[in-house]
Amino acid sequence: MLTYEPGETVVHDLDPRSKLAVQIGFAATALAHTAPRALLGLSVVTAVVLALARVPLLRTLYAYRFALVILAVGPLVAAATLGPPWIDLEAGLATALASYRVLLILLVSAAYVRTTPVRESRAAIQRTIPGKPGQLLGIGVALVFRFLPVVQSDLRTIRDASAARLGTERSARERATTIGLLGLSRTFDRADRLSLALRARCFSWNPTLPALAFSRRDAPVLGIAVALLLTAFL
Amino acid sequence: MATEQNDVELVDGDVVHAFARAALLATLLGAVAPIAIPIPFSPAPITLQVLFVFLAGLLLGPLWGTVSILLYLAAGAIGLPVFAGMAGGLGVLVGDSAGYLWSYPLAACLIGLFVHRGTDLRDPAEISTALVVVALVTATVLIYGMGVGYMAWLLELELWEAITVGALWFVPGELLKIAAAVAIVESGRIDTV
């Protein structure tokens, strides 16, 4: 699984907002180009980012295996044609190039995930999006992070209890209904207790924001982000 | 370090309640990502995420249902392992399945508007089954339309090719999720906000 890991790399030290900007710039230019030369350039950028952030390539590819299946099947489906000559290499190649840029986008975002703790991402959200929407989004993301293991464990309990009562022998519709109903009622119970706890602690629209500051190191990175974004229009 | 010296502006009780439910439903949506139930006659097992997108619209309404899904997408974007296959990262939100992910908030909003006709929520157990089914089928068409459309554009596939890769295998599972969502709201065991 791809998660944050503490480290000493340059990318770890950057402000999360510059890292987000680079990702957005990279994705924009990758979505705009599929020419082999452009993809070569993007591959070099990806390789540099992965090396700087010390992202293990194989483990990251494994983490994105579900997307990789579609990206691998796509060119095959595009190449297959009904009737002679049965294989259209040109269409297959076009889809293969288009799939490859998606892989690059995923790898660049993996560098962010690996080097940025959730609290910094939260701070970036709350400082970038103004007003109440930003507050709710930032706190909401922090709550998802906090409760994910709890809700996962709730779901495990429900599935184990169901399996112990031969629930796995039931029809798929019944299984989906059981997991949905029990999962939801447990989760809403938790939410109601959480809302009481939030109010007891004076949950407010204007809490002190988590600390975050651009350093001198961020300037070139922001420059690269803008440059990447501009190449999307080339 | 800079400090703020304003008065504390408390969040209303109703908003806190709805927000807590939206945040935890978003968590649930992420937590069910790894659960797959095999179904007969289809190589693709069903995952339950779309079921909870349906339930977000039905139980939280057009406003908070949408907020809930947006929280889910934001959590995934910053790298929490909430997308299919326990993946995360901003790249997934522009990757091959991005069309499906971005259709979720619209689908939840659409279902909420269909069923509740506004932001004042009605008890979904009292709404006619036909209306709920129509809302869910429309939302499913929206989800697959956006999902397949984006995939076809991104990977430069013909439309029918994208339908083969991204939709055909999942139709039986979708019918089953609609049935499950209807059964859950009609059980009346879950109250709205």
Coordinates of C-alpha atoms in Angstrom, one line a residue:
Chain A
M1 CA 0.0 0.0 0.0
L2 CA 1.2 3.5 -0.9
T3 CA 1.4 5.8 2.2
Y4 CA 3.4 8.6 3.7
E5 CA 6.8 7.5 5.0
P6 CA 9.0 9.9 7.0
G7 CA 12.3 10.7 5.4
E8 CA 15.0 13.3 4.8
T9 CA 14.6 13.9 1.0
V10 CA 14.4 17.3 -0.6
V11 CA 10.8 16.5 -1.6
H12 CA 9.9 15.9 2.1
D13 CA 11.0 19.4 3.0
L14 CA 9.0 21.2 0.3
D15 CA 5.8 23.0 1.1
P16 CA 2.8 20.7 0.2
R17 CA 1.3 23.5 -1.9
S18 CA 4.3 23.6 -4.3
K19 CA 4.1 19.8 -4.6
L20 CA 0.4 20.0 -5.4
A21 CA 1.1 22.7 -8.0
V22 CA 3.7 20.4 -9.7
Q23 CA 1.3 17.6 -9.8
I24 CA -1.4 19.8 -11.4
G25 CA 1.0 21.2 -13.9
F26 CA 2.3 17.8 -14.8
A27 CA -1.1 16.3 -15.2
A28 CA -2.3 19.2 -17.3
T29 CA 0.6 18.9 -19.8
A30 CA 0.4 15.1 -19.8
L31 CA -3.3 15.2 -20.7
A32 CA -2.6 17.6 -23.5
H33 CA 0.2 15.6 -25.2
T34 CA 0.6 12.0 -26.5
A35 CA 3.4 12.5 -29.0
P36 CA 6.4 10.2 -28.3
R37 CA 8.7 13.1 -27.9
A38 CA 6.5 14.8 -25.3
L39 CA 6.2 11.5 -23.5
L40 CA 9.9 11.1 -23.5
G41 CA 10.3 14.5 -21.8
L42 CA 7.6 13.6 -19.3
S43 CA 9.3 10.3 -18.5
V44 CA 12.5 12.2 -17.7
V45 CA 10.6 14.5 -15.4
T46 CA 8.9 11.5 -13.7
A47 CA 12.2 9.8 -13.3
V48 CA 13.7 12.8 -11.7
V49 CA 10.8 13.3 -9.3
L50 CA 10.8 9.6 -8.3
A51 CA 14.6 9.7 -7.7
L52 CA 14.4 12.9 -5.6
A53 CA 11.6 11.5 -3.5
R54 CA 13.2 8.0 -3.3
V55 CA 10.0 6.3 -4.4
P56 CA 10.4 2.5 -4.8
L57 CA 9.1 1.9 -8.4
L58 CA 8.0 -1.7 -8.2
R59 CA 6.0 -1.2 -4.9
T60 CA 4.4 1.8 -6.4
L61 CA 3.4 0.0 -9.6
Y62 CA 1.9 -2.8 -7.4
A63 CA -0.1 -0.2 -5.4
Y64 CA -1.7 1.0 -8.6
R65 CA -2.2 -2.5 -10.0
F66 CA -6.0 -2.0 -10.5
A67 CA -5.4 1.0 -12.8
L68 CA -2.6 -0.8 -14.5
V69 CA -4.9 -3.7 -15.6
I70 CA -7.2 -1.2 -17.4
L71 CA -4.1 0.6 -18.9
A72 CA -2.8 -2.7 -20.1
V73 CA -6.1 -4.0 -21.5
G74 CA -6.9 -0.8 -23.2
P75 CA -4.3 -1.0 -26.0
L76 CA -5.3 -4.7 -26.6
V77 CA -9.0 -3.8 -27.0
A78 CA -8.1 -0.8 -29.2
A79 CA -5.9 -3.0 -31.4
A80 CA -8.5 -5.8 -31.8
T81 CA -10.9 -5.3 -34.8
L82 CA -13.8 -7.3 -35.9
G83 CA -13.0 -8.8 -39.3
P84 CA -9.7 -8.7 -41.3
P85 CA -7.0 -7.8 -40.6
W86 CA -8.2 -8.4 -37.0
I87 CA -5.4 -6.3 -35.5
D88 CA -5.2 -2.6 -36.0
L89 CA -1.7 -1.7 -34.8
E90 CA -2.1 2.0 -35.3
A91 CA -5.1 2.3 -33.0
G92 CA -3.4 0.0 -30.4
L93 CA -0.3 2.2 -30.4
A94 CA -2.3 5.4 -30.0
T95 CA -4.0 3.9 -26.9
A96 CA -0.7 2.5 -25.6
L97 CA 0.8 6.0 -25.7
A98 CA -2.3 7.5 -24.1
S99 CA -2.2 4.8 -21.4
Y100 CA 1.5 5.4 -20.7
R101 CA 1.0 9.1 -19.9
V102 CA -1.6 8.0 -17.3
L103 CA 1.0 5.8 -15.7
L104 CA 3.4 8.7 -15.5
I105 CA 0.7 10.9 -13.9
L106 CA 0.1 8.2 -11.3
L107 CA 3.8 7.8 -10.5
V108 CA 4.2 11.6 -10.0
S109 CA 1.3 11.7 -7.6
A110 CA 2.8 8.7 -5.8
A111 CA 5.8 10.9 -5.0
Y112 CA 3.5 13.4 -3.3
V113 CA 1.7 10.6 -1.3
R114 CA 4.9 9.1 -0.1
T115 CA 6.5 12.4 1.1
T116 CA 3.6 14.4 2.5
P117 CA 1.9 13.6 5.9
V118 CA -1.9 14.1 6.1
R119 CA -1.6 17.0 8.5
E120 CA 0.4 19.0 6.0
S121 CA -2.1 18.2 3.2
R122 CA -4.9 19.3 5.5
A123 CA -3.1 22.6 6.3
A124 CA -2.6 23.1 2.5
I125 CA -6.3 22.6 1.9
Q126 CA -7.4 25.0 4.7
R127 CA -4.9 27.7 3.6
T128 CA -5.6 27.4 -0.1
I129 CA -9.4 27.2 -0.1
P130 CA -10.9 30.3 1.6
G131 CA -13.7 30.5 4.1
K132 CA -16.1 27.8 5.4
P133 CA -15.7 25.3 2.5
G134 CA -12.0 25.2 3.1
Q135 CA -12.5 24.6 6.8
L136 CA -15.0 21.8 6.3
L137 CA -12.9 20.2 3.6
G138 CA -9.7 20.3 5.8
I139 CA -11.4 19.1 8.9
G140 CA -13.4 16.5 6.9
V141 CA -10.2 15.0 5.4
A142 CA -8.6 14.9 8.8
L143 CA -11.7 13.0 10.2
V144 CA -11.6 10.5 7.3
F145 CA -7.9 9.9 8.1
R146 CA -8.7 9.4 11.8
F147 CA -11.7 7.2 11.3
L148 CA -10.6 5.1 8.4
P149 CA -9.1 2.3 10.5
V150 CA -12.0 2.4 12.9
V151 CA -14.6 2.0 10.2
Q152 CA -12.5 -0.6 8.5
S153 CA -12.4 -2.6 11.7
D154 CA -16.2 -2.2 12.1
L155 CA -16.7 -3.6 8.6
R156 CA -14.3 -6.5 9.4
T157 CA -16.4 -7.3 12.5
I158 CA -19.6 -7.3 10.5
R159 CA -18.2 -9.5 7.8
D160 CA -16.7 -12.0 10.3
A161 CA -20.0 -12.2 12.2
S162 CA -21.8 -12.7 9.0
A163 CA -19.4 -15.4 7.8
A164 CA -19.7 -17.2 11.1
R165 CA -23.5 -17.4 10.5
L166 CA -22.9 -18.7 6.9
G167 CA -23.6 -15.3 5.5
T168 CA -21.2 -16.1 2.7
E169 CA -23.6 -18.7 1.4
R170 CA -26.3 -16.1 0.9
S171 CA -27.0 -14.3 -2.4
A172 CA -24.9 -11.4 -3.4
R173 CA -27.9 -9.0 -3.0
E174 CA -28.5 -10.1 0.6
R175 CA -24.8 -9.8 1.4
A176 CA -24.6 -6.3 -0.1
T177 CA -27.7 -5.3 1.8
T178 CA -26.4 -6.7 5.1
I179 CA -23.0 -5.0 4.8
G180 CA -24.6 -1.7 3.7
L181 CA -27.3 -1.7 6.4
L182 CA -25.0 -2.7 9.3
G183 CA -22.1 -0.6 8.1
L184 CA -24.2 2.4 7.7
S185 CA -26.0 2.2 11.1
R186 CA -22.7 1.7 13.0
T187 CA -21.1 4.5 11.1
F188 CA -24.0 6.9 11.7
D189 CA -24.0 6.0 15.4
R190 CA -20.3 7.0 15.5
A191 CA -21.1 10.2 13.6
D192 CA -23.7 11.2 16.1
R193 CA -21.4 10.6 19.0
L194 CA -18.7 12.6 17.1
S195 CA -21.0 15.5 16.5
L196 CA -21.8 15.7 20.2
A197 CA -18.1 15.6 21.0
L198 CA -17.3 18.3 18.4
R199 CA -19.9 20.6 19.9
A200 CA -18.7 19.9 23.4
R201 CA -15.3 21.1 22.2
C202 CA -16.6 24.4 20.6
F203 CA -16.3 23.3 17.0
S204 CA -15.8 26.6 15.2
W205 CA -15.5 28.1 11.8
N206 CA -12.3 30.0 12.6
P207 CA -9.9 27.8 14.5
T208 CA -6.2 28.5 14.5
L209 CA -4.8 27.2 11.3
P210 CA -2.1 24.5 11.3
A211 CA 1.4 26.1 10.6
L212 CA 2.7 26.1 7.1
A213 CA 5.3 28.3 5.3
F214 CA 6.9 28.5 1.9
S215 CA 10.7 28.4 2.1
R216 CA 13.3 29.6 -0.4
R217 CA 13.5 26.0 -1.8
D218 CA 9.9 26.3 -2.9
A219 CA 10.5 29.1 -5.4
P220 CA 12.1 26.9 -8.2
V221 CA 9.6 24.2 -7.6
L222 CA 6.7 26.6 -8.1
G223 CA 8.5 27.9 -11.2
I224 CA 8.7 24.3 -12.6
A225 CA 5.0 23.9 -11.8
V226 CA 4.1 27.0 -13.8
A227 CA 6.4 25.9 -16.7
L228 CA 4.8 22.5 -16.8
L229 CA 1.3 24.1 -16.8
L230 CA 2.3 26.4 -19.7
T231 CA 3.7 23.5 -21.8
A232 CA 0.1 22.1 -21.8
F233 CA -0.7 24.9 -24.3
L234 CA 2.2 24.2 -26.7
Chain B
M1 CA 4.1 32.3 15.4
A2 CA 1.1 34.2 14.3
T3 CA -2.1 33.8 16.3
E4 CA -5.6 34.8 15.5
Q5 CA -7.4 37.0 18.0
N6 CA -11.0 37.0 16.6
D7 CA -14.1 35.8 18.5
V8 CA -14.8 32.1 18.1
E9 CA -17.6 31.6 15.6
L10 CA -19.3 28.4 16.6
V11 CA -20.7 26.0 13.9
D12 CA -24.5 25.5 14.2
G13 CA -25.6 22.2 15.8
D14 CA -27.5 21.1 12.7
V15 CA -24.5 21.7 10.5
V16 CA -22.1 19.8 12.9
H17 CA -24.5 16.9 12.9
A18 CA -24.8 16.7 9.1
F19 CA -21.1 17.3 8.7
A20 CA -20.1 14.5 11.0
R21 CA -22.4 12.1 9.2
A22 CA -21.0 13.3 5.8
A23 CA -17.4 12.9 7.0
L24 CA -18.0 9.4 8.3
L25 CA -20.0 8.3 5.3
A26 CA -17.0 9.4 3.2
T27 CA -14.8 7.2 5.5
L28 CA -17.2 4.3 5.0
L29 CA -17.0 4.8 1.2
G30 CA -13.2 4.5 1.5
A31 CA -13.3 1.6 3.9
V32 CA -15.5 -0.6 1.6
A33 CA -13.1 -0.1 -1.4
P34 CA -11.3 -3.4 -0.8
I35 CA -14.5 -5.5 -0.2
A36 CA -15.5 -7.5 -3.3
I37 CA -18.5 -9.9 -3.5
P38 CA -18.3 -12.4 -6.3
I39 CA -21.5 -12.7 -8.4
P40 CA -22.6 -15.4 -10.8
F41 CA -22.2 -15.0 -14.6
S42 CA -19.8 -12.1 -14.4
P43 CA -15.9 -12.0 -14.2
A44 CA -16.1 -8.7 -12.2
P45 CA -16.9 -9.0 -8.6
I46 CA -19.1 -6.2 -7.2
T47 CA -17.6 -3.5 -5.0
L48 CA -19.9 -1.6 -2.7
Q49 CA -18.8 2.0 -3.4
V50 CA -21.6 2.9 -5.8
L51 CA -24.0 1.5 -3.2
F52 CA -22.8 4.1 -0.7
V53 CA -22.9 6.8 -3.3
F54 CA -26.6 5.9 -3.7
L55 CA -27.1 6.0 0.0
A56 CA -25.3 9.3 0.4
G57 CA -27.9 10.9 -1.9
L58 CA -30.8 9.0 -0.4
L59 CA -30.0 9.6 3.3
L60 CA -27.9 12.8 3.4
G61 CA -29.8 14.7 0.6
P62 CA -28.4 16.8 -2.3
L63 CA -26.2 19.1 -0.2
W64 CA -24.6 16.9 2.4
G65 CA -24.6 13.8 0.2
T66 CA -22.5 15.8 -2.3
V67 CA -20.2 17.2 0.5
S68 CA -19.7 13.6 1.7
I69 CA -18.5 12.4 -1.7
L70 CA -16.3 15.5 -2.2
L71 CA -14.6 14.7 1.1
Y72 CA -14.0 11.2 -0.1
L73 CA -12.4 12.5 -3.3
A74 CA -10.3 15.0 -1.4
A75 CA -9.1 12.4 1.0
G76 CA -8.1 10.2 -1.9
A77 CA -6.4 13.1 -3.7
I78 CA -4.1 13.7 -0.8
G79 CA -3.2 10.0 -0.7
L80 CA -5.4 8.2 1.8
P81 CA -5.9 4.6 0.5
V82 CA -9.6 5.0 -0.3
F83 CA -9.9 4.4 -4.0
A84 CA -10.3 0.9 -5.6
G85 CA -7.4 -1.4 -4.8
M86 CA -6.6 0.8 -1.7
A87 CA -4.8 3.3 -4.0
G88 CA -4.7 7.1 -3.5
G89 CA -3.2 10.2 -5.0
L90 CA -4.1 13.1 -7.2
G91 CA -3.2 11.1 -10.2
V92 CA -6.1 8.7 -9.7
L93 CA -8.5 11.7 -10.1
V94 CA -7.2 12.3 -13.6
G95 CA -6.4 8.6 -14.4
D96 CA -8.4 6.0 -16.3
S97 CA -11.2 5.7 -13.7
A98 CA -11.4 9.4 -13.0
G99 CA -14.7 9.8 -14.9
Y100 CA -16.4 7.4 -12.5
L101 CA -15.0 9.1 -9.4
W102 CA -16.0 12.6 -10.6
S103 CA -19.5 11.4 -11.4
Y104 CA -20.1 10.2 -7.8
P105 CA -20.8 13.7 -6.3
L106 CA -23.1 14.6 -9.3
A107 CA -24.9 11.3 -8.9
A108 CA -25.4 11.8 -5.1
C109 CA -26.7 15.3 -5.8
L110 CA -29.0 14.1 -8.5
I111 CA -30.5 11.3 -6.3
G112 CA -30.9 13.8 -3.5
L113 CA -32.7 16.3 -5.7
F114 CA -34.9 13.6 -7.2
V115 CA -35.9 12.0 -3.9
H116 CA -36.0 15.0 -1.5
R117 CA -36.9 17.8 -4.0
G118 CA -34.7 20.3 -2.1
T119 CA -32.5 20.5 0.9
D120 CA -35.3 19.7 3.5
L121 CA -35.0 16.0 3.8
R122 CA -38.0 13.6 3.7
D123 CA -38.0 10.1 5.1
P124 CA -36.9 8.0 2.2
A125 CA -38.8 5.0 3.6
E126 CA -42.0 6.8 2.8
I127 CA -41.1 7.7 -0.7
S128 CA -42.5 5.5 -3.5
T129 CA -40.2 2.7 -4.5
A130 CA -40.7 3.6 -8.2
L131 CA -39.3 7.1 -7.6
V132 CA -36.3 5.8 -5.8
V133 CA -35.6 3.2 -8.5
V134 CA -35.9 5.8 -11.2
A135 CA -33.5 8.1 -9.3
L136 CA -30.9 5.3 -8.9
V137 CA -31.2 4.1 -12.5
T138 CA -30.7 7.7 -13.7
A139 CA -27.7 8.1 -11.4
T140 CA -26.2 4.8 -12.7
V141 CA -26.5 6.0 -16.3
L142 CA -24.8 9.2 -15.3
I143 CA -21.9 7.4 -13.5
Y144 CA -21.3 5.0 -16.5
G145 CA -21.8 7.8 -19.1
M146 CA -19.1 9.9 -17.5
G147 CA -16.9 7.0 -16.6
V148 CA -16.9 5.5 -20.1
G149 CA -16.9 8.8 -21.8
Y150 CA -13.8 10.0 -20.0
M151 CA -12.0 6.7 -20.4
A152 CA -12.7 6.7 -24.2
W153 CA -11.2 10.2 -24.5
L154 CA -8.2 9.7 -22.2
L155 CA -7.1 6.3 -23.7
E156 CA -8.2 7.2 -27.2
L157 CA -10.6 4.3 -27.5
E158 CA -13.7 4.0 -29.6
L159 CA -16.8 4.3 -27.6
W160 CA -17.8 0.7 -27.9
E161 CA -14.3 -0.4 -26.9
A162 CA -14.5 1.8 -23.8
I163 CA -18.0 0.3 -23.0
T164 CA -16.4 -3.2 -23.3
V165 CA -13.6 -2.4 -20.9
G166 CA -15.4 -0.1 -18.5
A167 CA -19.1 -0.9 -18.3
L168 CA -20.4 -4.2 -19.8
W169 CA -19.1 -6.5 -17.1
F170 CA -20.5 -4.4 -14.3
V171 CA -24.2 -4.2 -15.3
P172 CA -25.4 -7.2 -13.3
G173 CA -23.6 -5.8 -10.2
E174 CA -25.3 -2.4 -10.7
L175 CA -28.8 -3.9 -10.8
L176 CA -28.0 -5.7 -7.6
K177 CA -26.7 -2.6 -5.8
I178 CA -29.9 -0.7 -6.8
A179 CA -31.9 -3.6 -5.2
A180 CA -29.7 -3.4 -2.1
A181 CA -30.1 0.4 -1.8
V182 CA -33.9 0.1 -2.1
A183 CA -34.0 -2.6 0.5
I184 CA -31.8 -0.6 2.9
V185 CA -33.9 2.6 2.7
E186 CA -37.2 0.8 2.9
S187 CA -36.1 -1.1 6.0
G188 CA -36.6 2.2 7.8
R189 CA -33.7 1.3 10.2
I190 CA -31.6 4.3 9.3
D191 CA -32.9 7.9 9.9
T192 CA -32.0 10.8 7.8
V193 CA -30.1 13.9 9.1

